[in-house]
C-alpha cells in the first residue's frame, strides 16, 4: 500500500495466544484473530489505537500484519499488536484496531537485533504520530461494543 493510500477501516477480533516470541524479545504482542469474514489490511507495520469495548479503554499501539518473515516459520498472515501503555492480559478479549498511519513494509531482517532496532523505531514513530493533532483526532473517544 503506498504511503498516500487510504487507511484500512477498523479491524475487530479476539485476542488469542501466539508463539510468545514478542514477549520473550521485550515486545509483547496481542495476537488478533479477526472476526470471520473480515478483510485483513495488507501486510505492513501500522500505527494505531487499540480499543477495548469491554472496558472502554483505548491504548496506543504499533501493529504488525504479515507472515513474520524474519523467523520464516509461517506463510499464514498474523495480526500482532504491541500496546505501548498497558501490560494487561488481553487473552480472550474482543478488541478493535483503529489505524492512523502506515509506517513501513514488513521485511526479513538478517538478525534479531536488527529486528529489535526496527521495532524500537516503529514504536518511537508510532508514539509521535499518535501524539500529533492528526493522531489524536483519529483516537476513538470511547471503545464501543462491536
PDB file of C-alpha atoms in Angstrom:
ATOM      1  CA  UNK A   1       0.000   0.000   0.000  1.00  0.00           C
ATOM      2  CA  UNK A   2       1.568   3.342  -0.997  1.00  0.00           C
ATOM      3  CA  UNK A   3       2.158   5.895   1.761  1.00  0.00           C
ATOM      4  CA  UNK A   4      -0.697   8.077   0.430  1.00  0.00           C
ATOM      5  CA  UNK A   5      -3.216   5.238   0.115  1.00  0.00           C
ATOM      6  CA  UNK A   6      -6.343   5.401   2.278  1.00  0.00           C
ATOM      7  CA  UNK A   7      -6.016   3.726   5.652  1.00  0.00           C
ATOM      8  CA  UNK A   8      -7.814   0.457   6.328  1.00  0.00           C
ATOM      9  CA  UNK A   9     -11.107   0.591   8.223  1.00  0.00           C
ATOM     10  CA  UNK A  10     -11.112  -0.505  11.875  1.00  0.00           C
ATOM     11  CA  UNK A  11     -10.416  -4.211  12.381  1.00  0.00           C
ATOM     12  CA  UNK A  12     -12.200  -6.141  15.133  1.00  0.00           C
ATOM     13  CA  UNK A  13     -11.325  -9.514  16.586  1.00  0.00           C
ATOM     14  CA  UNK A  14     -10.462 -11.565  19.640  1.00  0.00           C
ATOM     15  CA  UNK A  15      -7.024 -11.732  21.270  1.00  0.00           C
ATOM     16  CA  UNK A  16      -5.583 -15.256  21.041  1.00  0.00           C
ATOM     17  CA  UNK A  17      -2.340 -16.935  22.094  1.00  0.00           C
ATOM     18  CA  UNK A  18       0.564 -16.637  19.677  1.00  0.00           C
ATOM     19  CA  UNK A  19       4.047 -18.110  19.669  1.00  0.00           C
ATOM     20  CA  UNK A  20       5.121 -15.922  22.616  1.00  0.00           C
ATOM     21  CA  UNK A  21       8.160 -14.702  20.722  1.00  0.00           C
ATOM     22  CA  UNK A  22       7.350 -10.985  21.119  1.00  0.00           C
ATOM     23  CA  UNK A  23       7.155 -11.225  24.898  1.00  0.00           C
ATOM     24  CA  UNK A  24      10.488 -13.055  25.005  1.00  0.00           C
ATOM     25  CA  UNK A  25      12.075 -10.282  22.925  1.00  0.00           C
ATOM     26  CA  UNK A  26      10.707  -7.488  25.126  1.00  0.00           C
ATOM     27  CA  UNK A  27       7.892  -6.529  22.739  1.00  0.00           C
ATOM     28  CA  UNK A  28       4.816  -8.394  23.996  1.00  0.00           C
ATOM     29  CA  UNK A  29       2.023  -8.539  21.444  1.00  0.00           C
ATOM     30  CA  UNK A  30      -1.677  -9.226  21.464  1.00  0.00           C
ATOM     31  CA  UNK A  31      -2.344 -11.627  18.599  1.00  0.00           C
ATOM     32  CA  UNK A  32      -5.655 -10.832  16.957  1.00  0.00           C
ATOM     33  CA  UNK A  33      -7.982 -13.406  15.391  1.00  0.00           C
ATOM     34  CA  UNK A  34     -10.119 -11.141  13.183  1.00  0.00           C
ATOM     35  CA  UNK A  35     -13.888 -11.550  13.077  1.00  0.00           C
ATOM     36  CA  UNK A  36     -14.618 -14.259  10.462  1.00  0.00           C
ATOM     37  CA  UNK A  37     -15.219 -12.794   7.015  1.00  0.00           C
ATOM     38  CA  UNK A  38     -13.305  -9.606   7.821  1.00  0.00           C
ATOM     39  CA  UNK A  39     -10.852  -8.322   5.237  1.00  0.00           C
ATOM     40  CA  UNK A  40      -7.430  -8.036   6.882  1.00  0.00           C
ATOM     41  CA  UNK A  41      -5.400  -4.996   5.764  1.00  0.00           C
ATOM     42  CA  UNK A  42      -2.340  -5.523   3.557  1.00  0.00           C
ATOM     43  CA  UNK A  43       0.875  -6.662   5.264  1.00  0.00           C
ATOM     44  CA  UNK A  44       2.729  -3.700   6.782  1.00  0.00           C
ATOM     45  CA  UNK A  45       3.643  -2.062  10.071  1.00  0.00           C
ATOM     46  CA  UNK A  46       0.981   0.423  11.224  1.00  0.00           C
ATOM     47  CA  UNK A  47       0.472   2.978  13.967  1.00  0.00           C
ATOM     48  CA  UNK A  48      -2.934   2.994  15.592  1.00  0.00           C
ATOM     49  CA  UNK A  49      -5.209   2.734  18.568  1.00  0.00           C
ATOM     50  CA  UNK A  50      -6.362  -0.464  20.273  1.00  0.00           C
ATOM     51  CA  UNK A  51      -9.890  -0.042  21.653  1.00  0.00           C
ATOM     52  CA  UNK A  52     -11.295  -2.361  24.324  1.00  0.00           C
ATOM     53  CA  UNK A  53     -15.112  -2.328  24.239  1.00  0.00           C
ATOM     54  CA  UNK A  54     -15.396  -4.406  27.437  1.00  0.00           C
ATOM     55  CA  UNK A  55     -13.523  -1.805  29.500  1.00  0.00           C
ATOM     56  CA  UNK A  56     -13.864   1.364  27.421  1.00  0.00           C
ATOM     57  CA  UNK A  57     -10.060   1.561  27.304  1.00  0.00           C
ATOM     58  CA  UNK A  58      -8.134   2.954  24.344  1.00  0.00           C
ATOM     59  CA  UNK A  59      -4.373   2.335  24.047  1.00  0.00           C
ATOM     60  CA  UNK A  60      -1.538   3.486  21.788  1.00  0.00           C
ATOM     61  CA  UNK A  61      -0.394   0.646  19.537  1.00  0.00           C
ATOM     62  CA  UNK A  62       2.017  -0.450  16.853  1.00  0.00           C
ATOM     63  CA  UNK A  63       0.537  -3.164  14.634  1.00  0.00           C
ATOM     64  CA  UNK A  64       2.372  -5.747  12.537  1.00  0.00           C
ATOM     65  CA  UNK A  65       0.369  -7.505   9.849  1.00  0.00           C
ATOM     66  CA  UNK A  66       2.328 -10.153   7.993  1.00  0.00           C
ATOM     67  CA  UNK A  67       3.968 -13.567   7.992  1.00  0.00           C
ATOM     68  CA  UNK A  68       6.853 -12.877  10.425  1.00  0.00           C
ATOM     69  CA  UNK A  69       9.434 -13.122   7.620  1.00  0.00           C
ATOM     70  CA  UNK A  70      12.459 -12.805   9.918  1.00  0.00           C
ATOM     71  CA  UNK A  71      11.558 -16.116  11.534  1.00  0.00           C
ATOM     72  CA  UNK A  72      10.411 -17.732   8.272  1.00  0.00           C
ATOM     73  CA  UNK A  73       8.196 -20.227  10.033  1.00  0.00           C
ATOM     74  CA  UNK A  74       4.822 -19.335   8.584  1.00  0.00           C
ATOM     75  CA  UNK A  75       3.011 -18.437   5.412  1.00  0.00           C
ATOM     76  CA  UNK A  76      -0.048 -17.515   7.489  1.00  0.00           C
ATOM     77  CA  UNK A  77      -0.735 -13.805   7.941  1.00  0.00           C
ATOM     78  CA  UNK A  78      -0.687 -12.730  11.596  1.00  0.00           C
ATOM     79  CA  UNK A  79      -2.093  -9.559  13.173  1.00  0.00           C
ATOM     80  CA  UNK A  80       0.130  -8.675  16.146  1.00  0.00           C
ATOM     81  CA  UNK A  81      -0.452  -5.597  18.299  1.00  0.00           C
ATOM     82  CA  UNK A  82       2.125  -4.094  20.657  1.00  0.00           C
ATOM     83  CA  UNK A  83       0.332  -1.851  23.182  1.00  0.00           C
ATOM     84  CA  UNK A  84       2.579   0.974  24.350  1.00  0.00           C
ATOM     85  CA  UNK A  85       0.772   1.857  27.547  1.00  0.00           C
ATOM     86  CA  UNK A  86      -0.688  -1.292  29.082  1.00  0.00           C
ATOM     87  CA  UNK A  87       0.553  -4.730  30.040  1.00  0.00           C
ATOM     88  CA  UNK A  88      -2.935  -6.068  30.796  1.00  0.00           C
ATOM     89  CA  UNK A  89      -3.714  -9.673  29.919  1.00  0.00           C
ATOM     90  CA  UNK A  90      -5.963  -9.331  26.870  1.00  0.00           C
ATOM     91  CA  UNK A  91      -6.427 -13.046  26.064  1.00  0.00           C
ATOM     92  CA  UNK A  92      -9.988 -13.792  25.029  1.00  0.00           C
ATOM     93  CA  UNK A  93     -10.908 -10.110  24.905  1.00  0.00           C
ATOM     94  CA  UNK A  94     -12.647  -8.611  21.888  1.00  0.00           C
ATOM     95  CA  UNK A  95     -10.760  -5.542  20.635  1.00  0.00           C
ATOM     96  CA  UNK A  96     -10.799  -3.090  17.742  1.00  0.00           C
ATOM     97  CA  UNK A  97      -7.812  -1.656  15.863  1.00  0.00           C
ATOM     98  CA  UNK A  98      -8.114   1.896  14.530  1.00  0.00           C
ATOM     99  CA  UNK A  99      -5.339   2.587  12.012  1.00  0.00           C
ATOM    100  CA  UNK A 100      -3.686   6.025  11.979  1.00  0.00           C
ATOM    101  CA  UNK A 101      -0.675   5.585   9.677  1.00  0.00           C
ATOM    102  CA  UNK A 102       1.212   3.005   7.674  1.00  0.00           C
ATOM    103  CA  UNK A 103       4.810   3.103   8.941  1.00  0.00           C
ATOM    104  CA  UNK A 104       6.612   0.731   6.564  1.00  0.00           C
ATOM    105  CA  UNK A 105       6.563  -2.583   4.740  1.00  0.00           C
ATOM    106  CA  UNK A 106       7.200  -5.788   6.633  1.00  0.00           C
ATOM    107  CA  UNK A 107      10.645  -7.185   5.918  1.00  0.00           C
ATOM    108  CA  UNK A 108      13.022 -10.026   6.703  1.00  0.00           C
ATOM    109  CA  UNK A 109      15.855  -8.867   8.963  1.00  0.00           C
ATOM    110  CA  UNK A 110      19.284 -10.513   8.933  1.00  0.00           C
ATOM    111  CA  UNK A 111      19.403 -10.668  12.737  1.00  0.00           C
ATOM    112  CA  UNK A 112      17.036 -10.478  15.689  1.00  0.00           C
ATOM    113  CA  UNK A 113      18.985  -7.414  16.885  1.00  0.00           C
ATOM    114  CA  UNK A 114      18.187  -5.647  13.595  1.00  0.00           C
ATOM    115  CA  UNK A 115      14.513  -6.579  14.022  1.00  0.00           C
ATOM    116  CA  UNK A 116      14.504  -5.201  17.584  1.00  0.00           C
ATOM    117  CA  UNK A 117      16.133  -1.937  16.445  1.00  0.00           C
ATOM    118  CA  UNK A 118      13.441  -1.535  13.778  1.00  0.00           C
ATOM    119  CA  UNK A 119      10.693  -2.358  16.305  1.00  0.00           C
ATOM    120  CA  UNK A 120      12.003   0.290  18.721  1.00  0.00           C
ATOM    121  CA  UNK A 121      11.994   2.843  15.885  1.00  0.00           C
ATOM    122  CA  UNK A 122       8.464   1.772  14.869  1.00  0.00           C
ATOM    123  CA  UNK A 123       7.219   2.357  18.433  1.00  0.00           C
ATOM    124  CA  UNK A 124       9.001   5.728  18.614  1.00  0.00           C
ATOM    125  CA  UNK A 125       7.437   6.851  15.306  1.00  0.00           C
ATOM    126  CA  UNK A 126       4.050   5.476  16.310  1.00  0.00           C
ATOM    127  CA  UNK A 127       4.114   7.370  19.626  1.00  0.00           C
ATOM    128  CA  UNK A 128       4.985  10.610  17.814  1.00  0.00           C
ATOM    129  CA  UNK A 129       2.193  10.125  15.273  1.00  0.00           C
ATOM    130  CA  UNK A 130      -0.396   9.253  17.913  1.00  0.00           C
ATOM    131  CA  UNK A 131       0.549  12.349  19.949  1.00  0.00           C
ATOM    132  CA  UNK A 132       0.210  14.612  16.892  1.00  0.00           C
ATOM    133  CA  UNK A 133      -3.011  16.539  16.213  1.00  0.00           C
ATOM    134  CA  UNK A 134      -3.945  14.099  13.419  1.00  0.00           C
ATOM    135  CA  UNK A 135      -3.256  11.085  15.646  1.00  0.00           C
ATOM    136  CA  UNK A 136      -5.325  12.497  18.484  1.00  0.00           C
ATOM    137  CA  UNK A 137      -8.207  13.287  16.110  1.00  0.00           C
ATOM    138  CA  UNK A 138      -8.150   9.641  14.958  1.00  0.00           C
ATOM    139  CA  UNK A 139      -8.363   8.339  18.547  1.00  0.00           C
ATOM    140  CA  UNK A 140     -11.687   6.686  19.285  1.00  0.00           C
ATOM    141  CA  UNK A 141     -13.369   8.722  22.030  1.00  0.00           C
ATOM    142  CA  UNK A 142     -14.520   5.545  23.748  1.00  0.00           C
ATOM    143  CA  UNK A 143     -14.486   1.920  22.811  1.00  0.00           C
ATOM    144  CA  UNK A 144     -17.921   0.798  21.696  1.00  0.00           C
ATOM    145  CA  UNK A 145     -19.257  -2.746  21.563  1.00  0.00           C
ATOM    146  CA  UNK A 146     -18.725  -4.453  18.204  1.00  0.00           C
TER     147      UNK A 146
END
